[in-house]
PDB file of C-alpha atoms in Angstrom:
ATOM      1  CA  MET M   1       6.444  -7.216  34.361  1.00  0.00           C
ATOM      2  CA  THR M   2       9.665  -5.383  33.677  1.00  0.00           C
ATOM      3  CA  LEU M   3      10.153  -2.383  31.461  1.00  0.00           C
ATOM      4  CA  TYR M   4      12.182  -4.397  28.937  1.00  0.00           C
ATOM      5  CA  VAL M   5       9.371  -6.874  28.366  1.00  0.00           C
ATOM      6  CA  LEU M   6       6.952  -4.004  27.767  1.00  0.00           C
ATOM      7  CA  LEU M   7       9.370  -2.338  25.344  1.00  0.00           C
ATOM      8  CA  GLU M   8       9.886  -5.625  23.490  1.00  0.00           C
ATOM      9  CA  GLY M   9       6.113  -5.859  23.078  1.00  0.00           C
ATOM     10  CA  VAL M  10       5.954  -2.316  21.670  1.00  0.00           C
ATOM     11  CA  ILE M  11       8.842  -3.060  19.301  1.00  0.00           C
ATOM     12  CA  ALA M  12       7.191  -6.302  18.135  1.00  0.00           C
ATOM     13  CA  PHE M  13       3.878  -4.501  17.598  1.00  0.00           C
ATOM     14  CA  LEU M  14       5.561  -1.769  15.532  1.00  0.00           C
ATOM     15  CA  LEU M  15       7.363  -4.356  13.400  1.00  0.00           C
ATOM     16  CA  VAL M  16       4.193  -6.365  12.747  1.00  0.00           C
ATOM     17  CA  ALA M  17       2.170  -3.207  12.026  1.00  0.00           C
ATOM     18  CA  GLY M  18       4.916  -1.899   9.726  1.00  0.00           C
ATOM     19  CA  GLY M  19       5.050  -5.180   7.827  1.00  0.00           C
ATOM     20  CA  ALA M  20       1.269  -5.240   7.474  1.00  0.00           C
ATOM     21  CA  PHE M  21       1.115  -1.649   6.196  1.00  0.00           C
ATOM     22  CA  ALA M  22       3.968  -2.237   3.737  1.00  0.00           C
ATOM     23  CA  PHE M  23       2.263  -5.405   2.454  1.00  0.00           C
ATOM     24  CA  ILE M  24      -1.108  -3.669   2.071  1.00  0.00           C
ATOM     25  CA  GLY M  25       0.558  -0.763   0.244  1.00  0.00           C
ATOM     26  CA  SER M  26       2.295  -3.172  -2.128  1.00  0.00           C
ATOM     27  CA  LEU M  27      -0.964  -4.984  -2.806  1.00  0.00           C
ATOM     28  CA  GLY M  28      -2.650  -1.677  -3.519  1.00  0.00           C
ATOM     29  CA  MET M  29       0.015  -0.716  -5.999  1.00  0.00           C
ATOM     30  CA  ALA M  30      -0.320  -4.052  -7.772  1.00  0.00           C
ATOM     31  CA  HIS M  31      -4.106  -4.402  -7.821  1.00  0.00           C
ATOM     32  CA  LEU M  32      -5.649  -0.936  -8.110  1.00  0.00           C
ATOM     33  CA  ARG M  33      -7.037  -0.008 -11.492  1.00  0.00           C
ATOM     34  CA  ASP M  34      -5.354   3.135 -12.757  1.00  0.00           C
ATOM     35  CA  PHE M  35      -2.328   5.352 -12.207  1.00  0.00           C
ATOM     36  CA  TYR M  36      -4.046   7.755  -9.835  1.00  0.00           C
ATOM     37  CA  MET M  37      -5.392   4.994  -7.599  1.00  0.00           C
ATOM     38  CA  ARG M  38      -2.005   3.256  -7.595  1.00  0.00           C
ATOM     39  CA  LEU M  39      -0.369   6.355  -6.130  1.00  0.00           C
ATOM     40  CA  HIS M  40      -2.128   5.747  -2.801  1.00  0.00           C
ATOM     41  CA  GLY M  41      -0.368   2.449  -2.074  1.00  0.00           C
ATOM     42  CA  PRO M  42       3.244   3.599  -1.912  1.00  0.00           C
ATOM     43  CA  THR M  43       2.526   7.114  -0.666  1.00  0.00           C
ATOM     44  CA  LYS M  44       0.253   6.308   2.234  1.00  0.00           C
ATOM     45  CA  ALA M  45       0.341   2.725   3.455  1.00  0.00           C
ATOM     46  CA  THR M  46       3.916   1.873   2.540  1.00  0.00           C
ATOM     47  CA  THR M  47       5.229   5.132   3.994  1.00  0.00           C
ATOM     48  CA  LEU M  48       3.421   4.393   7.254  1.00  0.00           C
ATOM     49  CA  GLY M  49       4.774   0.833   7.222  1.00  0.00           C
ATOM     50  CA  ILE M  50       8.369   1.913   6.748  1.00  0.00           C
ATOM     51  CA  GLY M  51       7.854   4.603   9.397  1.00  0.00           C
ATOM     52  CA  CYS M  52       6.673   1.971  11.900  1.00  0.00           C
ATOM     53  CA  MET M  53       9.667  -0.229  11.130  1.00  0.00           C
ATOM     54  CA  LEU M  54      12.078   2.670  11.539  1.00  0.00           C
ATOM     55  CA  ALA M  55      10.423   3.632  14.840  1.00  0.00           C
ATOM     56  CA  ALA M  56      10.828   0.042  16.052  1.00  0.00           C
ATOM     57  CA  SER M  57      14.497   0.066  15.021  1.00  0.00           C
ATOM     58  CA  MET M  58      15.041   3.403  16.745  1.00  0.00           C
ATOM     59  CA  LEU M  59      13.387   2.161  19.952  1.00  0.00           C
ATOM     60  CA  TYR M  60      15.311  -1.139  19.875  1.00  0.00           C
ATOM     61  CA  PHE M  61      18.717   0.474  19.548  1.00  0.00           C
ATOM     62  CA  TRP M  62      17.785   3.088  22.156  1.00  0.00           C
ATOM     63  CA  VAL M  63      16.974   0.286  24.631  1.00  0.00           C
ATOM     64  CA  ILE M  64      20.116  -1.718  23.758  1.00  0.00           C
ATOM     65  CA  ASP M  65      22.658   1.127  23.665  1.00  0.00           C
ATOM     66  CA  GLY M  66      21.008   3.491  26.135  1.00  0.00           C
ATOM     67  CA  LYS M  67      21.117   6.439  23.748  1.00  0.00           C
ATOM     68  CA  PRO M  68      19.015   7.368  20.718  1.00  0.00           C
ATOM     69  CA  HIS M  69      20.482   6.896  17.251  1.00  0.00           C
ATOM     70  CA  ILE M  70      20.029   9.829  14.925  1.00  0.00           C
ATOM     71  CA  GLN M  71      20.200   7.793  11.674  1.00  0.00           C
ATOM     72  CA  GLU M  72      16.710   6.318  11.991  1.00  0.00           C
ATOM     73  CA  MET M  73      15.245   9.708  12.888  1.00  0.00           C
ATOM     74  CA  LEU M  74      16.839  11.295   9.837  1.00  0.00           C
ATOM     75  CA  ILE M  75      15.668   8.498   7.539  1.00  0.00           C
ATOM     76  CA  THR M  76      12.105   8.796   8.900  1.00  0.00           C
ATOM     77  CA  LEU M  77      12.112  12.568   8.495  1.00  0.00           C
ATOM     78  CA  PHE M  78      13.451  12.307   4.942  1.00  0.00           C
ATOM     79  CA  LEU M  79      10.843   9.649   4.072  1.00  0.00           C
ATOM     80  CA  PHE M  80       7.912  11.628   5.467  1.00  0.00           C
ATOM     81  CA  ILE M  81       9.023  14.759   3.619  1.00  0.00           C
ATOM     82  CA  THR M  82       9.834  13.234   0.227  1.00  0.00           C
ATOM     83  CA  ALA M  83       6.963  10.738  -0.192  1.00  0.00           C
ATOM     84  CA  PRO M  84       4.130  13.326  -0.372  1.00  0.00           C
ATOM     85  CA  VAL M  85       6.172  15.636  -2.588  1.00  0.00           C
ATOM     86  CA  SER M  86       7.005  12.872  -5.066  1.00  0.00           C
ATOM     87  CA  ALA M  87       3.379  11.673  -5.098  1.00  0.00           C
ATOM     88  CA  HIS M  88       2.183  15.210  -5.828  1.00  0.00           C
ATOM     89  CA  LEU M  89       4.659  15.570  -8.683  1.00  0.00           C
ATOM     90  CA  LEU M  90       3.663  12.185 -10.134  1.00  0.00           C
ATOM     91  CA  ALA M  91      -0.040  13.062  -9.944  1.00  0.00           C
ATOM     92  CA  LYS M  92       0.516  16.433 -11.631  1.00  0.00           C
ATOM     93  CA  THR M  93       2.560  14.782 -14.365  1.00  0.00           C
ATOM     94  CA  GLY M  94      -0.233  12.250 -14.896  1.00  0.00           C
ATOM     95  CA  LEU M  95      -2.768  15.074 -15.196  1.00  0.00           C
ATOM     96  CA  HIS M  96      -0.648  17.042 -17.662  1.00  0.00           C
ATOM     97  CA  MET M  97       0.021  13.951 -19.762  1.00  0.00           C
ATOM     98  CA  GLN M  98      -3.732  13.218 -19.700  1.00  0.00           C
ATOM     99  CA  LEU M  99      -3.324   9.624 -18.559  1.00  0.00           C
ATOM    100  CA  ARG M 100      -6.458   7.535 -18.763  1.00  0.00           C
ATOM    101  CA  HIS M 101      -8.271   7.026 -15.509  1.00  0.00           C
ATOM    102  CA  GLU M 102     -11.302   5.231 -14.150  1.00  0.00           C
ATOM    103  CA  ASP M 103     -14.584   7.096 -13.910  1.00  0.00           C
ATOM    104  CA  LYS M 104     -14.345   6.753 -10.128  1.00  0.00           C
ATOM    105  CA  THR M 105     -11.280   9.008 -10.066  1.00  0.00           C
ATOM    106  CA  ARG M 106     -12.609  11.507 -12.569  1.00  0.00           C
ATOM    107  CA  GLY M 107     -12.873  15.063 -11.359  1.00  0.00           C
ATOM    108  CA  ASN M 108     -12.542  18.533 -12.780  1.00  0.00           C
ATOM    109  CA  PRO M 109      -9.179  19.782 -11.544  1.00  0.00           C
ATOM    110  CA  PRO M 110      -8.010  23.164 -12.811  1.00  0.00           C
ATOM    111  CA  GLU M 111      -5.066  21.463 -14.552  1.00  0.00           C
ATOM    112  CA  LEU M 112      -7.488  19.948 -17.068  1.00  0.00           C
ATOM    113  CA  ARG M 113      -9.055  23.191 -18.323  1.00  0.00           C
ATOM    114  CA  ASP M 114      -8.877  23.425 -22.111  1.00  0.00           C
ATOM    115  CA  GLU M 115      -7.290  26.872 -22.210  1.00  0.00           C
ATOM    116  CA  GLU M 116      -4.344  25.632 -20.142  1.00  0.00           C
ATOM    117  CA  ILE M 117      -3.716  22.319 -21.881  1.00  0.00           C
ATOM    118  CA  GLY M 118      -3.640  23.078 -25.590  1.00  0.00           C
ATOM    119  CA  GLU M 119      -2.952  20.360 -28.145  1.00  0.00           C
ATOM    120  CA  LYS M 120       0.094  18.766 -26.522  1.00  0.00           C
ATOM    121  CA  PRO M 121       0.584  19.723 -22.889  1.00  0.00           C
ATOM    122  CA  VAL M 122       3.935  17.947 -22.391  1.00  0.00           C
ATOM    123  CA  PRO M 123       6.077  17.445 -25.501  1.00  0.00           C
ATOM    124  CA  HIS M 124       8.087  14.264 -25.586  1.00  0.00           C
ATOM    125  CA  PRO M 125      11.828  15.002 -25.707  1.00  0.00           C
ATOM    126  CA  ASP M 126      12.503  12.438 -28.445  1.00  0.00           C
ATOM    127  CA  ARG M 127       9.666  13.566 -30.710  1.00  0.00           C
ATOM    128  CA  GLY M 128      10.283  17.295 -30.570  1.00  0.00           C
ATOM    129  CA  HIS M 129       7.763  20.008 -29.833  1.00  0.00           C
ATOM    130  CA  GLY M 130       5.539  19.550 -32.880  1.00  0.00           C
TER     131      GLY M 130
END
Protein backbone atom coordinates (compact mmCIF):
# COMPACT_ATOMS: atom_id res chain seq x y z
CA MET A 1 0.00 0.00 0.00
CA THR A 2 1.44 3.33 -1.02
CA LEU A 3 1.57 6.48 1.03
CA TYR A 4 -0.93 8.24 -1.25
CA VAL A 5 -3.59 5.59 -0.69
CA LEU A 6 -3.12 5.91 3.07
CA LEU A 7 -3.35 9.70 2.88
CA GLU A 8 -6.49 9.48 0.74
CA GLY A 9 -8.04 7.28 3.43
CA VAL A 10 -7.16 9.82 6.14
CA ILE A 11 -8.58 12.65 4.03
CA ALA A 12 -11.79 10.70 3.36
CA PHE A 13 -12.14 9.88 7.06
CA LEU A 14 -11.70 13.55 8.03
CA LEU A 15 -14.29 14.64 5.46
CA VAL A 16 -16.85 12.06 6.61
CA ALA A 17 -16.20 12.84 10.29
CA GLY A 18 -16.44 16.58 9.60
CA GLY A 19 -19.73 16.15 7.75
CA ALA A 20 -21.13 13.99 10.55
CA PHE A 21 -20.13 16.48 13.26
CA ALA A 22 -21.53 19.43 11.30
CA PHE A 23 -24.81 17.55 10.74
CA ILE A 24 -25.10 16.57 14.41
CA GLY A 25 -24.38 20.17 15.46
CA SER A 26 -27.07 21.46 13.11
CA LEU A 27 -29.56 18.94 14.45
CA GLY A 28 -28.73 19.99 17.98
CA MET A 29 -29.33 23.62 17.16
CA ALA A 30 -32.68 22.80 15.59
CA HIS A 31 -34.01 20.31 18.14
CA LEU A 32 -32.72 21.28 21.59
CA ARG A 33 -35.21 22.93 23.90
CA ASP A 34 -33.92 26.31 24.97
CA PHE A 35 -31.36 28.97 24.09
CA TYR A 36 -28.67 27.70 26.43
CA MET A 37 -28.90 24.12 25.16
CA ARG A 38 -28.89 25.34 21.55
CA LEU A 39 -25.54 27.03 22.08
CA HIS A 40 -23.82 23.63 22.29
CA GLY A 41 -24.62 22.62 18.70
CA PRO A 42 -22.80 25.33 16.78
CA THR A 43 -20.05 25.91 19.34
CA LYS A 44 -18.93 22.35 19.89
CA ALA A 45 -19.99 19.86 17.24
CA THR A 46 -20.14 22.19 14.26
CA THR A 47 -16.79 23.78 15.12
CA LEU A 48 -15.22 20.32 15.30
CA GLY A 49 -16.87 19.38 12.00
CA ILE A 50 -15.58 22.43 10.17
CA GLY A 51 -12.17 21.88 11.76
CA CYS A 52 -12.07 18.31 10.40
CA MET A 53 -13.04 19.51 6.93
CA LEU A 54 -10.38 22.22 6.98
CA ALA A 55 -7.77 19.70 8.14
CA ALA A 56 -8.75 17.40 5.26
CA SER A 57 -8.47 20.31 2.80
CA MET A 58 -5.09 21.29 4.23
CA LEU A 59 -3.80 17.71 3.97
CA TYR A 60 -5.17 17.28 0.43
CA PHE A 61 -3.52 20.39 -0.94
CA TRP A 62 -0.30 19.57 0.91
CA VAL A 63 -0.21 16.16 -0.82
CA ILE A 64 -1.11 17.62 -4.25
CA ASP A 65 1.16 20.68 -4.23
CA GLY A 66 3.93 19.37 -1.99
CA LYS A 67 3.79 22.36 0.34
CA PRO A 68 1.37 23.35 3.10
CA HIS A 69 -1.15 26.11 2.42
CA ILE A 70 -1.42 28.71 5.14
CA GLN A 71 -5.03 29.75 4.35
CA GLU A 72 -6.63 26.66 5.88
CA MET A 73 -4.44 26.92 8.97
CA LEU A 74 -5.44 30.55 9.46
CA ILE A 75 -9.13 29.79 8.97
CA THR A 76 -8.94 26.92 11.49
CA LEU A 77 -7.12 29.07 14.02
CA PHE A 78 -9.62 31.91 13.60
CA LEU A 79 -12.55 29.48 13.95
CA PHE A 80 -11.20 27.83 17.10
CA ILE A 81 -10.54 31.21 18.70
CA THR A 82 -13.78 32.98 17.81
CA ALA A 83 -16.35 30.20 18.36
CA PRO A 84 -15.84 29.86 22.16
CA VAL A 85 -15.65 33.63 22.62
CA SER A 86 -18.89 34.24 20.72
CA ALA A 87 -20.64 31.41 22.59
CA HIS A 88 -19.55 32.90 25.92
CA LEU A 89 -20.83 36.33 24.93
CA LEU A 90 -24.16 34.88 23.74
CA ALA A 91 -24.59 32.92 26.98
CA LYS A 92 -23.82 35.98 29.12
CA THR A 93 -26.27 38.06 27.10
CA GLY A 94 -28.92 35.37 27.60
CA LEU A 95 -28.29 35.41 31.36
CA HIS A 96 -28.47 39.20 31.59
CA MET A 97 -31.64 39.32 29.52
CA GLN A 98 -33.10 36.59 31.77
CA LEU A 99 -34.13 34.34 28.90
CA ARG A 100 -36.38 31.47 29.87
CA HIS A 101 -34.68 28.13 30.20
CA GLU A 102 -35.53 24.54 30.97
CA ASP A 103 -35.24 23.30 34.53
CA LYS A 104 -32.44 21.00 33.36
CA THR A 105 -30.23 24.00 32.58
CA ARG A 106 -31.13 25.94 35.69
CA GLY A 107 -28.26 26.85 37.95
CA ASN A 108 -27.30 29.66 40.26
CA PRO A 109 -24.66 31.62 38.36
CA PRO A 110 -23.39 34.82 39.97
CA GLU A 111 -24.84 36.83 37.07
CA LEU A 112 -28.34 36.08 38.36
CA ARG A 113 -27.93 37.51 41.88
CA ASP A 114 -30.67 40.02 42.67
CA GLU A 115 -28.33 42.80 43.78
CA GLU A 116 -26.59 42.75 40.40
CA ILE A 117 -29.62 42.51 38.13
CA GLY A 118 -32.03 45.17 39.33
CA GLU A 119 -35.34 45.77 37.58
CA LYS A 120 -34.11 45.87 33.98
CA PRO A 121 -30.62 44.46 33.51
CA VAL A 122 -30.28 45.34 29.80
CA PRO A 123 -32.34 48.28 28.54
CA HIS A 124 -33.63 47.97 25.02
CA PRO A 125 -32.22 50.73 22.79
CA ASP A 126 -35.59 51.50 21.18
CA ARG A 127 -37.52 51.68 24.45
CA GLY A 128 -35.12 53.86 26.40
CA HIS A 129 -33.74 53.23 29.86
CA GLY A 130 -37.00 53.46 31.81
